[in-house]
Amino acid sequence: MRKPLFAANWKMNKTVSESVLLAKALKNEFLGLTNREVVLCPPFTSLSAVAAEIRIAPIALGAQNMHYEKEGAFTGEISPFMLQELGVKYVIVGHSERRQHFNEGNELINKKIKSAAAFGLHPIFCVGETEEERKKKKTKAIIGKQVKEGLKGVSEFEMRKVNIAYEPVWAIGTGKNATPEQAEEVHEFIRNLVKRSYNDEIADNLRILYGGSVNPENVEGFMIKSAVDGVLVGGASLDPKKFVKIVKYDY
Ligand code: PGA
């Protein structure tokens, strides 16, 4: 059974004090929630303070990015070794905003996935097509390439730590979510690819999240699809009321 994962991507929002307030508003909301997992991904500057705030809550900590090296002359970068010490469990890798604005390609993303797993972190590996690519019916070709290149040489052991997030670029921050059926089709495609590259057991245990304009009104439509194992939430995760409603959509 795959335990649904609800991931909050705060992106470049919230100072340390604002992050603490948001974490405070959330920390008692998920007590007793054993059938789903919640992870908060604040900016790097807030990781430590949020870690302290959620220490006894059933909430995991995630980072939004990382470098693949353990340490060294990489000015401005943060390593998996540093994240590990803060109690970070998850790390978002290959988000489309990093691909778009920071030129991250599949090869770099692949290095980050392997490194994250080697440091015991669980990557949330993001893939997704642009509007143009969908219009040209290239969705599966693009996603297939991102998945294959992103997972190149990733061992079975490492793959057990990986989560994949399908986030169509045209749905991120636009209020224009994919339909649950569109998500389902891509999720099934990804799971089959993983089945072919690895095995049934790894594919069956792999969590595939949907991301892109998820909100309290549309979350249930995605979650009732057996191919959808959780959601990656940006904008709506900055509002504690909305994020709680998303996580507890059927309560
Ligand atoms: P959104 O962002 O929920 O604001 O569309 C999702 C994401 O980028 O992870």
PDB file of C-alpha atoms and ligand atoms in Angstrom:
ATOM      1  CA  MET A   1       0.000   0.000   0.000  1.00  0.00           C
ATOM      2  CA  ARG A   2       1.345   3.419  -0.904  1.00  0.00           C
ATOM      3  CA  LYS A   3       0.874   5.983   1.842  1.00  0.00           C
ATOM      4  CA  PRO A   4      -0.332   9.254   0.274  1.00  0.00           C
ATOM      5  CA  LEU A   5       2.138  12.109   0.533  1.00  0.00           C
ATOM      6  CA  PHE A   6       1.048  15.741   0.850  1.00  0.00           C
ATOM      7  CA  ALA A   7       3.965  18.029   0.128  1.00  0.00           C
ATOM      8  CA  ALA A   8       3.966  21.796   0.679  1.00  0.00           C
ATOM      9  CA  ASN A   9       6.385  23.708  -1.525  1.00  0.00           C
ATOM     10  CA  TRP A  10       6.664  27.194  -0.050  1.00  0.00           C
ATOM     11  CA  LYS A  11       9.044  28.261  -2.856  1.00  0.00           C
ATOM     12  CA  MET A  12      10.791  31.624  -2.240  1.00  0.00           C
ATOM     13  CA  ASN A  13       8.242  32.750   0.318  1.00  0.00           C
ATOM     14  CA  LYS A  14       8.335  33.281   4.086  1.00  0.00           C
ATOM     15  CA  THR A  15      11.054  34.782   6.234  1.00  0.00           C
ATOM     16  CA  VAL A  16      12.174  32.774   9.240  1.00  0.00           C
ATOM     17  CA  SER A  17       9.621  34.366  11.562  1.00  0.00           C
ATOM     18  CA  GLU A  18       6.831  33.967   9.009  1.00  0.00           C
ATOM     19  CA  SER A  19       7.808  30.335   8.472  1.00  0.00           C
ATOM     20  CA  VAL A  20       7.628  29.649  12.192  1.00  0.00           C
ATOM     21  CA  LEU A  21       4.132  31.155  12.311  1.00  0.00           C
ATOM     22  CA  LEU A  22       2.979  28.990   9.422  1.00  0.00           C
ATOM     23  CA  ALA A  23       4.509  25.836  10.930  1.00  0.00           C
ATOM     24  CA  LYS A  24       2.886  26.696  14.287  1.00  0.00           C
ATOM     25  CA  ALA A  25      -0.504  26.982  12.600  1.00  0.00           C
ATOM     26  CA  LEU A  26      -0.060  23.521  11.094  1.00  0.00           C
ATOM     27  CA  LYS A  27       1.706  21.489  13.727  1.00  0.00           C
ATOM     28  CA  ASN A  28      -1.307  20.281  15.727  1.00  0.00           C
ATOM     29  CA  GLU A  29      -3.554  19.813  12.733  1.00  0.00           C
ATOM     30  CA  PHE A  30      -2.278  16.432  11.658  1.00  0.00           C
ATOM     31  CA  LEU A  31      -2.112  14.610  14.995  1.00  0.00           C
ATOM     32  CA  GLY A  32      -3.602  11.152  14.662  1.00  0.00           C
ATOM     33  CA  LEU A  33      -3.369  11.255  10.895  1.00  0.00           C
ATOM     34  CA  THR A  34      -1.670   7.923  10.360  1.00  0.00           C
ATOM     35  CA  ASN A  35      -2.851   7.079   6.868  1.00  0.00           C
ATOM     36  CA  ARG A  36      -1.107   9.948   5.101  1.00  0.00           C
ATOM     37  CA  GLU A  37       2.203  11.739   5.285  1.00  0.00           C
ATOM     38  CA  VAL A  38       2.772  15.491   5.333  1.00  0.00           C
ATOM     39  CA  VAL A  39       6.001  17.284   4.399  1.00  0.00           C
ATOM     40  CA  LEU A  40       6.802  20.990   4.558  1.00  0.00           C
ATOM     41  CA  CYS A  41       9.460  22.375   2.215  1.00  0.00           C
ATOM     42  CA  PRO A  42      10.360  25.890   3.417  1.00  0.00           C
ATOM     43  CA  PRO A  43      13.241  27.926   1.997  1.00  0.00           C
ATOM     44  CA  PHE A  44      16.731  26.900   3.191  1.00  0.00           C
ATOM     45  CA  THR A  45      16.928  29.816   5.614  1.00  0.00           C
ATOM     46  CA  SER A  46      13.875  28.543   7.502  1.00  0.00           C
ATOM     47  CA  LEU A  47      14.686  24.821   7.640  1.00  0.00           C
ATOM     48  CA  SER A  48      16.271  24.906  11.049  1.00  0.00           C
ATOM     49  CA  ALA A  49      13.523  26.974  12.694  1.00  0.00           C
ATOM     50  CA  VAL A  50      10.741  24.927  11.096  1.00  0.00           C
ATOM     51  CA  ALA A  51      12.510  21.710  12.165  1.00  0.00           C
ATOM     52  CA  ALA A  52      12.414  22.901  15.779  1.00  0.00           C
ATOM     53  CA  GLU A  53       8.756  23.909  15.490  1.00  0.00           C
ATOM     54  CA  ILE A  54       7.511  20.583  14.071  1.00  0.00           C
ATOM     55  CA  ARG A  55       9.808  18.386  16.178  1.00  0.00           C
ATOM     56  CA  ILE A  56       7.036  16.432  17.873  1.00  0.00           C
ATOM     57  CA  ALA A  57       4.411  16.802  15.150  1.00  0.00           C
ATOM     58  CA  PRO A  58       3.751  14.091  12.547  1.00  0.00           C
ATOM     59  CA  ILE A  59       5.196  16.331   9.851  1.00  0.00           C
ATOM     60  CA  ALA A  60       8.364  15.717   7.852  1.00  0.00           C
ATOM     61  CA  LEU A  61      10.818  18.328   6.688  1.00  0.00           C
ATOM     62  CA  GLY A  62      11.812  18.805   3.059  1.00  0.00           C
ATOM     63  CA  ALA A  63      14.182  21.044   1.097  1.00  0.00           C
ATOM     64  CA  GLN A  64      13.418  22.615  -2.260  1.00  0.00           C
ATOM     65  CA  ASN A  65      16.763  21.901  -3.914  1.00  0.00           C
ATOM     66  CA  MET A  66      20.327  20.768  -3.216  1.00  0.00           C
ATOM     67  CA  HIS A  67      23.761  20.457  -4.804  1.00  0.00           C
ATOM     68  CA  TYR A  68      24.960  16.940  -5.548  1.00  0.00           C
ATOM     69  CA  GLU A  69      28.367  17.269  -3.879  1.00  0.00           C
ATOM     70  CA  LYS A  70      28.906  16.742  -0.180  1.00  0.00           C
ATOM     71  CA  GLU A  71      30.988  19.910   0.244  1.00  0.00           C
ATOM     72  CA  GLY A  72      33.425  22.149  -1.608  1.00  0.00           C
ATOM     73  CA  ALA A  73      33.908  25.324  -3.590  1.00  0.00           C
ATOM     74  CA  PHE A  74      30.336  25.834  -4.810  1.00  0.00           C
ATOM     75  CA  THR A  75      29.485  29.339  -3.635  1.00  0.00           C
ATOM     76  CA  GLY A  76      25.851  29.777  -2.755  1.00  0.00           C
ATOM     77  CA  GLU A  77      24.968  26.090  -2.825  1.00  0.00           C
ATOM     78  CA  ILE A  78      23.617  23.780  -0.120  1.00  0.00           C
ATOM     79  CA  SER A  79      24.689  20.142   0.126  1.00  0.00           C
ATOM     80  CA  PRO A  80      22.767  16.987   1.048  1.00  0.00           C
ATOM     81  CA  PHE A  81      25.184  16.510   3.943  1.00  0.00           C
ATOM     82  CA  MET A  82      24.048  19.854   5.377  1.00  0.00           C
ATOM     83  CA  LEU A  83      20.388  18.964   4.885  1.00  0.00           C
ATOM     84  CA  GLN A  84      20.872  15.622   6.578  1.00  0.00           C
ATOM     85  CA  GLU A  85      22.098  17.280   9.770  1.00  0.00           C
ATOM     86  CA  LEU A  86      18.935  19.402   9.937  1.00  0.00           C
ATOM     87  CA  GLY A  87      16.703  16.343   9.916  1.00  0.00           C
ATOM     88  CA  VAL A  88      15.546  16.900   6.352  1.00  0.00           C
ATOM     89  CA  LYS A  89      13.846  13.795   4.957  1.00  0.00           C
ATOM     90  CA  TYR A  90      12.693  14.880   1.490  1.00  0.00           C
ATOM     91  CA  VAL A  91      14.226  17.056  -1.200  1.00  0.00           C
ATOM     92  CA  ILE A  92      12.479  18.421  -4.286  1.00  0.00           C
ATOM     93  CA  VAL A  93      14.666  17.817  -7.327  1.00  0.00           C
ATOM     94  CA  GLY A  94      14.164  19.069 -10.862  1.00  0.00           C
ATOM     95  CA  HIS A  95      11.246  21.402 -10.192  1.00  0.00           C
ATOM     96  CA  SER A  96      10.215  23.068 -13.459  1.00  0.00           C
ATOM     97  CA  GLU A  97      11.096  26.497 -12.012  1.00  0.00           C
ATOM     98  CA  ARG A  98      14.659  25.252 -11.571  1.00  0.00           C
ATOM     99  CA  ARG A  99      14.662  23.765 -15.056  1.00  0.00           C
ATOM    100  CA  GLN A 100      13.278  27.022 -16.523  1.00  0.00           C
ATOM    101  CA  HIS A 101      15.029  29.768 -14.565  1.00  0.00           C
ATOM    102  CA  PHE A 102      18.252  28.042 -13.553  1.00  0.00           C
ATOM    103  CA  ASN A 103      18.881  25.904 -16.601  1.00  0.00           C
ATOM    104  CA  GLU A 104      18.758  22.608 -14.767  1.00  0.00           C
ATOM    105  CA  GLY A 105      18.819  19.723 -17.216  1.00  0.00           C
ATOM    106  CA  ASN A 106      18.162  16.010 -16.893  1.00  0.00           C
ATOM    107  CA  GLU A 107      21.846  15.197 -16.421  1.00  0.00           C
ATOM    108  CA  LEU A 108      22.247  17.518 -13.438  1.00  0.00           C
ATOM    109  CA  ILE A 109      18.938  16.339 -11.982  1.00  0.00           C
ATOM    110  CA  ASN A 110      20.149  12.752 -12.311  1.00  0.00           C
ATOM    111  CA  LYS A 111      23.267  13.562 -10.263  1.00  0.00           C
ATOM    112  CA  LYS A 112      21.129  15.198  -7.597  1.00  0.00           C
ATOM    113  CA  ILE A 113      18.778  12.203  -7.358  1.00  0.00           C
ATOM    114  CA  LYS A 114      21.664   9.774  -6.889  1.00  0.00           C
ATOM    115  CA  SER A 115      23.369  12.010  -4.373  1.00  0.00           C
ATOM    116  CA  ALA A 116      20.174  12.627  -2.385  1.00  0.00           C
ATOM    117  CA  ALA A 117      19.551   8.897  -2.101  1.00  0.00           C
ATOM    118  CA  ALA A 118      23.181   8.244  -1.146  1.00  0.00           C
ATOM    119  CA  PHE A 119      22.759  10.675   1.742  1.00  0.00           C
ATOM    120  CA  GLY A 120      19.569   8.937   2.854  1.00  0.00           C
ATOM    121  CA  LEU A 121      17.269  11.681   1.566  1.00  0.00           C
ATOM    122  CA  HIS A 122      14.083  10.948  -0.367  1.00  0.00           C
ATOM    123  CA  PRO A 123      13.962  12.873  -3.635  1.00  0.00           C
ATOM    124  CA  ILE A 124      10.671  14.258  -4.925  1.00  0.00           C
ATOM    125  CA  PHE A 125      11.686  14.150  -8.558  1.00  0.00           C
ATOM    126  CA  CYS A 126       9.578  16.546 -10.676  1.00  0.00           C
ATOM    127  CA  VAL A 127       8.723  16.052 -14.323  1.00  0.00           C
ATOM    128  CA  GLY A 128       6.268  17.820 -16.581  1.00  0.00           C
ATOM    129  CA  GLU A 129       5.578  19.097 -20.081  1.00  0.00           C
ATOM    130  CA  THR A 130       4.984  22.674 -21.237  1.00  0.00           C
ATOM    131  CA  GLU A 131       1.709  23.814 -22.805  1.00  0.00           C
ATOM    132  CA  GLU A 132       3.360  23.886 -26.212  1.00  0.00           C
ATOM    133  CA  GLU A 133       4.594  20.312 -25.805  1.00  0.00           C
ATOM    134  CA  ARG A 134       1.136  19.109 -24.787  1.00  0.00           C
ATOM    135  CA  LYS A 135      -0.459  20.873 -27.758  1.00  0.00           C
ATOM    136  CA  LYS A 136       2.003  19.150 -30.068  1.00  0.00           C
ATOM    137  CA  LYS A 137       1.123  15.802 -28.442  1.00  0.00           C
ATOM    138  CA  LYS A 138       4.649  15.410 -27.144  1.00  0.00           C
ATOM    139  CA  THR A 139       3.694  14.927 -23.482  1.00  0.00           C
ATOM    140  CA  LYS A 140       4.713  11.272 -23.231  1.00  0.00           C
ATOM    141  CA  ALA A 141       7.898  11.772 -25.244  1.00  0.00           C
ATOM    142  CA  ILE A 142       8.990  14.608 -22.933  1.00  0.00           C
ATOM    143  CA  ILE A 143       8.019  12.873 -19.698  1.00  0.00           C
ATOM    144  CA  GLY A 144       9.595   9.628 -20.903  1.00  0.00           C
ATOM    145  CA  LYS A 145      12.879  11.417 -21.605  1.00  0.00           C
ATOM    146  CA  GLN A 146      12.830  13.261 -18.263  1.00  0.00           C
ATOM    147  CA  VAL A 147      12.145  10.043 -16.350  1.00  0.00           C
ATOM    148  CA  LYS A 148      14.694   7.924 -18.233  1.00  0.00           C
ATOM    149  CA  GLU A 149      17.483  10.494 -18.086  1.00  0.00           C
ATOM    150  CA  GLY A 150      16.685  11.541 -14.538  1.00  0.00           C
ATOM    151  CA  LEU A 151      16.842   7.952 -13.333  1.00  0.00           C
ATOM    152  CA  LYS A 152      19.814   6.850 -15.442  1.00  0.00           C
ATOM    153  CA  GLY A 153      22.014   4.555 -13.372  1.00  0.00           C
ATOM    154  CA  VAL A 154      19.817   4.955 -10.271  1.00  0.00           C
ATOM    155  CA  SER A 155      20.091   1.608  -8.477  1.00  0.00           C
ATOM    156  CA  GLU A 156      17.157  -0.392  -7.152  1.00  0.00           C
ATOM    157  CA  PHE A 157      18.240   0.532  -3.648  1.00  0.00           C
ATOM    158  CA  GLU A 158      18.249   4.260  -4.512  1.00  0.00           C
ATOM    159  CA  MET A 159      14.988   3.971  -6.429  1.00  0.00           C
ATOM    160  CA  ARG A 160      13.164   2.800  -3.302  1.00  0.00           C
ATOM    161  CA  LYS A 161      13.739   6.284  -1.869  1.00  0.00           C
ATOM    162  CA  VAL A 162      12.441   8.148  -4.924  1.00  0.00           C
ATOM    163  CA  ASN A 163       9.034   9.804  -5.250  1.00  0.00           C
ATOM    164  CA  ILE A 164       8.011  11.300  -8.588  1.00  0.00           C
ATOM    165  CA  ALA A 165       5.843  14.396  -8.986  1.00  0.00           C
ATOM    166  CA  TYR A 166       4.049  14.960 -12.259  1.00  0.00           C
ATOM    167  CA  GLU A 167       3.697  18.720 -12.582  1.00  0.00           C
ATOM    168  CA  PRO A 168       2.569  19.987 -15.977  1.00  0.00           C
ATOM    169  CA  VAL A 169       4.351  23.334 -16.399  1.00  0.00           C
ATOM    170  CA  TRP A 170       1.158  24.972 -17.690  1.00  0.00           C
ATOM    171  CA  ALA A 171      -0.659  24.050 -14.478  1.00  0.00           C
ATOM    172  CA  ILE A 172       1.864  25.474 -12.015  1.00  0.00           C
ATOM    173  CA  GLY A 173       0.708  28.674 -10.355  1.00  0.00           C
ATOM    174  CA  THR A 174      -1.814  29.316 -13.111  1.00  0.00           C
ATOM    175  CA  GLY A 175      -5.053  28.187 -11.453  1.00  0.00           C
ATOM    176  CA  LYS A 176      -5.453  25.915 -14.479  1.00  0.00           C
ATOM    177  CA  ASN A 177      -5.019  22.416 -13.063  1.00  0.00           C
ATOM    178  CA  ALA A 178      -4.777  19.286 -15.180  1.00  0.00           C
ATOM    179  CA  THR A 179      -7.874  17.117 -15.065  1.00  0.00           C
ATOM    180  CA  PRO A 180      -7.639  14.048 -12.829  1.00  0.00           C
ATOM    181  CA  GLU A 181      -7.856  11.956 -16.008  1.00  0.00           C
ATOM    182  CA  GLN A 182      -4.902  13.760 -17.593  1.00  0.00           C
ATOM    183  CA  ALA A 183      -2.892  13.182 -14.410  1.00  0.00           C
ATOM    184  CA  GLU A 184      -3.952   9.542 -14.243  1.00  0.00           C
ATOM    185  CA  GLU A 185      -2.849   8.896 -17.810  1.00  0.00           C
ATOM    186  CA  VAL A 186       0.615  10.346 -17.226  1.00  0.00           C
ATOM    187  CA  HIS A 187       1.007   8.654 -13.829  1.00  0.00           C
ATOM    188  CA  GLU A 188       0.201   5.262 -15.369  1.00  0.00           C
ATOM    189  CA  PHE A 189       2.672   5.959 -18.148  1.00  0.00           C
ATOM    190  CA  ILE A 190       5.409   6.797 -15.599  1.00  0.00           C
ATOM    191  CA  ARG A 191       4.669   3.725 -13.467  1.00  0.00           C
ATOM    192  CA  ASN A 192       4.901   1.496 -16.523  1.00  0.00           C
ATOM    193  CA  LEU A 193       8.234   3.004 -17.469  1.00  0.00           C
ATOM    194  CA  VAL A 194       9.542   2.315 -13.966  1.00  0.00           C
ATOM    195  CA  LYS A 195       8.128  -1.211 -14.104  1.00  0.00           C
ATOM    196  CA  ARG A 196      10.029  -1.872 -17.302  1.00  0.00           C
ATOM    197  CA  SER A 197      13.286  -0.333 -16.066  1.00  0.00           C
ATOM    198  CA  TYR A 198      13.144  -1.868 -12.577  1.00  0.00           C
ATOM    199  CA  ASN A 199      10.524  -4.392 -11.518  1.00  0.00           C
ATOM    200  CA  ASP A 200       6.890  -4.758 -10.417  1.00  0.00           C
ATOM    201  CA  GLU A 201       7.634  -4.374  -6.737  1.00  0.00           C
ATOM    202  CA  ILE A 202       9.526  -1.078  -7.148  1.00  0.00           C
ATOM    203  CA  ALA A 203       6.891   0.300  -9.512  1.00  0.00           C
ATOM    204  CA  ASP A 204       4.054  -0.745  -7.191  1.00  0.00           C
ATOM    205  CA  ASN A 205       5.687   0.971  -4.229  1.00  0.00           C
ATOM    206  CA  LEU A 206       6.616   4.159  -6.093  1.00  0.00           C
ATOM    207  CA  ARG A 207       4.599   7.198  -5.059  1.00  0.00           C
ATOM    208  CA  ILE A 208       3.627   9.469  -7.927  1.00  0.00           C
ATOM    209  CA  LEU A 209       2.255  12.851  -6.857  1.00  0.00           C
ATOM    210  CA  TYR A 210       0.329  15.346  -8.922  1.00  0.00           C
ATOM    211  CA  GLY A 211       1.239  19.045  -8.717  1.00  0.00           C
ATOM    212  CA  GLY A 212      -0.114  22.173 -10.388  1.00  0.00           C
ATOM    213  CA  SER A 213      -2.834  24.450  -8.976  1.00  0.00           C
ATOM    214  CA  VAL A 214      -4.004  21.929  -6.385  1.00  0.00           C
ATOM    215  CA  ASN A 215      -6.549  23.481  -4.003  1.00  0.00           C
ATOM    216  CA  PRO A 216      -9.105  22.308  -1.412  1.00  0.00           C
ATOM    217  CA  GLU A 217     -11.796  22.111  -4.099  1.00  0.00           C
ATOM    218  CA  ASN A 218      -9.970  19.963  -6.639  1.00  0.00           C
ATOM    219  CA  VAL A 219      -7.792  17.724  -4.428  1.00  0.00           C
ATOM    220  CA  GLU A 220     -10.344  14.958  -3.975  1.00  0.00           C
ATOM    221  CA  GLY A 221     -10.745  14.509  -7.719  1.00  0.00           C
ATOM    222  CA  PHE A 222      -7.058  13.683  -7.949  1.00  0.00           C
ATOM    223  CA  MET A 223      -6.831  11.600  -4.796  1.00  0.00           C
ATOM    224  CA  ILE A 224      -9.654   9.236  -5.747  1.00  0.00           C
ATOM    225  CA  LYS A 225      -7.601   8.099  -8.716  1.00  0.00           C
ATOM    226  CA  SER A 226      -5.629   5.034  -7.677  1.00  0.00           C
ATOM    227  CA  ALA A 227      -2.729   6.214  -9.857  1.00  0.00           C
ATOM    228  CA  VAL A 228      -2.342   9.399  -7.770  1.00  0.00           C
ATOM    229  CA  ASP A 229      -0.434   8.929  -4.509  1.00  0.00           C
ATOM    230  CA  GLY A 230      -0.436  12.467  -3.201  1.00  0.00           C
ATOM    231  CA  VAL A 231      -0.043  16.078  -4.210  1.00  0.00           C
ATOM    232  CA  LEU A 232       2.688  18.700  -4.360  1.00  0.00           C
ATOM    233  CA  VAL A 233       1.147  22.024  -3.432  1.00  0.00           C
ATOM    234  CA  GLY A 234       2.619  25.470  -4.044  1.00  0.00           C
ATOM    235  CA  GLY A 235       0.387  28.541  -3.686  1.00  0.00           C
ATOM    236  CA  ALA A 236      -2.328  26.916  -1.555  1.00  0.00           C
ATOM    237  CA  SER A 237       0.257  25.592   0.921  1.00  0.00           C
ATOM    238  CA  LEU A 238       1.040  29.145   2.066  1.00  0.00           C
ATOM    239  CA  ASP A 239      -2.430  29.416   3.579  1.00  0.00           C
ATOM    240  CA  PRO A 240      -2.665  27.075   6.583  1.00  0.00           C
ATOM    241  CA  LYS A 241      -6.438  26.735   6.315  1.00  0.00           C
ATOM    242  CA  LYS A 242      -6.240  25.710   2.684  1.00  0.00           C
ATOM    243  CA  PHE A 243      -3.355  23.308   3.219  1.00  0.00           C
ATOM    244  CA  VAL A 244      -5.127  21.602   6.136  1.00  0.00           C
ATOM    245  CA  LYS A 245      -8.240  21.226   3.975  1.00  0.00           C
ATOM    246  CA  ILE A 246      -6.149  19.694   1.214  1.00  0.00           C
ATOM    247  CA  VAL A 247      -4.495  17.153   3.519  1.00  0.00           C
ATOM    248  CA  LYS A 248      -7.813  16.303   5.219  1.00  0.00           C
ATOM    249  CA  TYR A 249      -9.880  16.474   2.039  1.00  0.00           C
ATOM    250  CA  ASP A 250     -12.193  13.602   2.942  1.00  0.00           C
ATOM    251  CA  TYR A 251     -12.387  14.059   6.719  1.00  0.00           C
TER     252      TYR A 251
HETATM  253  P1  PGA B   1       1.091  25.586  -7.444  1.00  0.00           P
HETATM  254  O1  PGA B   1       2.613  25.063  -7.480  1.00  0.00           O
HETATM  255  O2  PGA B   1       0.346  24.693  -6.481  1.00  0.00           O
HETATM  256  O3  PGA B   1       1.192  27.007  -6.956  1.00  0.00           O
HETATM  257  O4  PGA B   1       0.560  25.480  -8.816  1.00  0.00           O
HETATM  258  C1  PGA B   1       2.920  23.699  -7.458  1.00  0.00           C
HETATM  259  C2  PGA B   1       4.408  23.508  -7.507  1.00  0.00           C
HETATM  260  O5  PGA B   1       5.090  24.278  -8.183  1.00  0.00           O
HETATM  261  O6  PGA B   1       4.954  22.604  -6.869  1.00  0.00           O
END
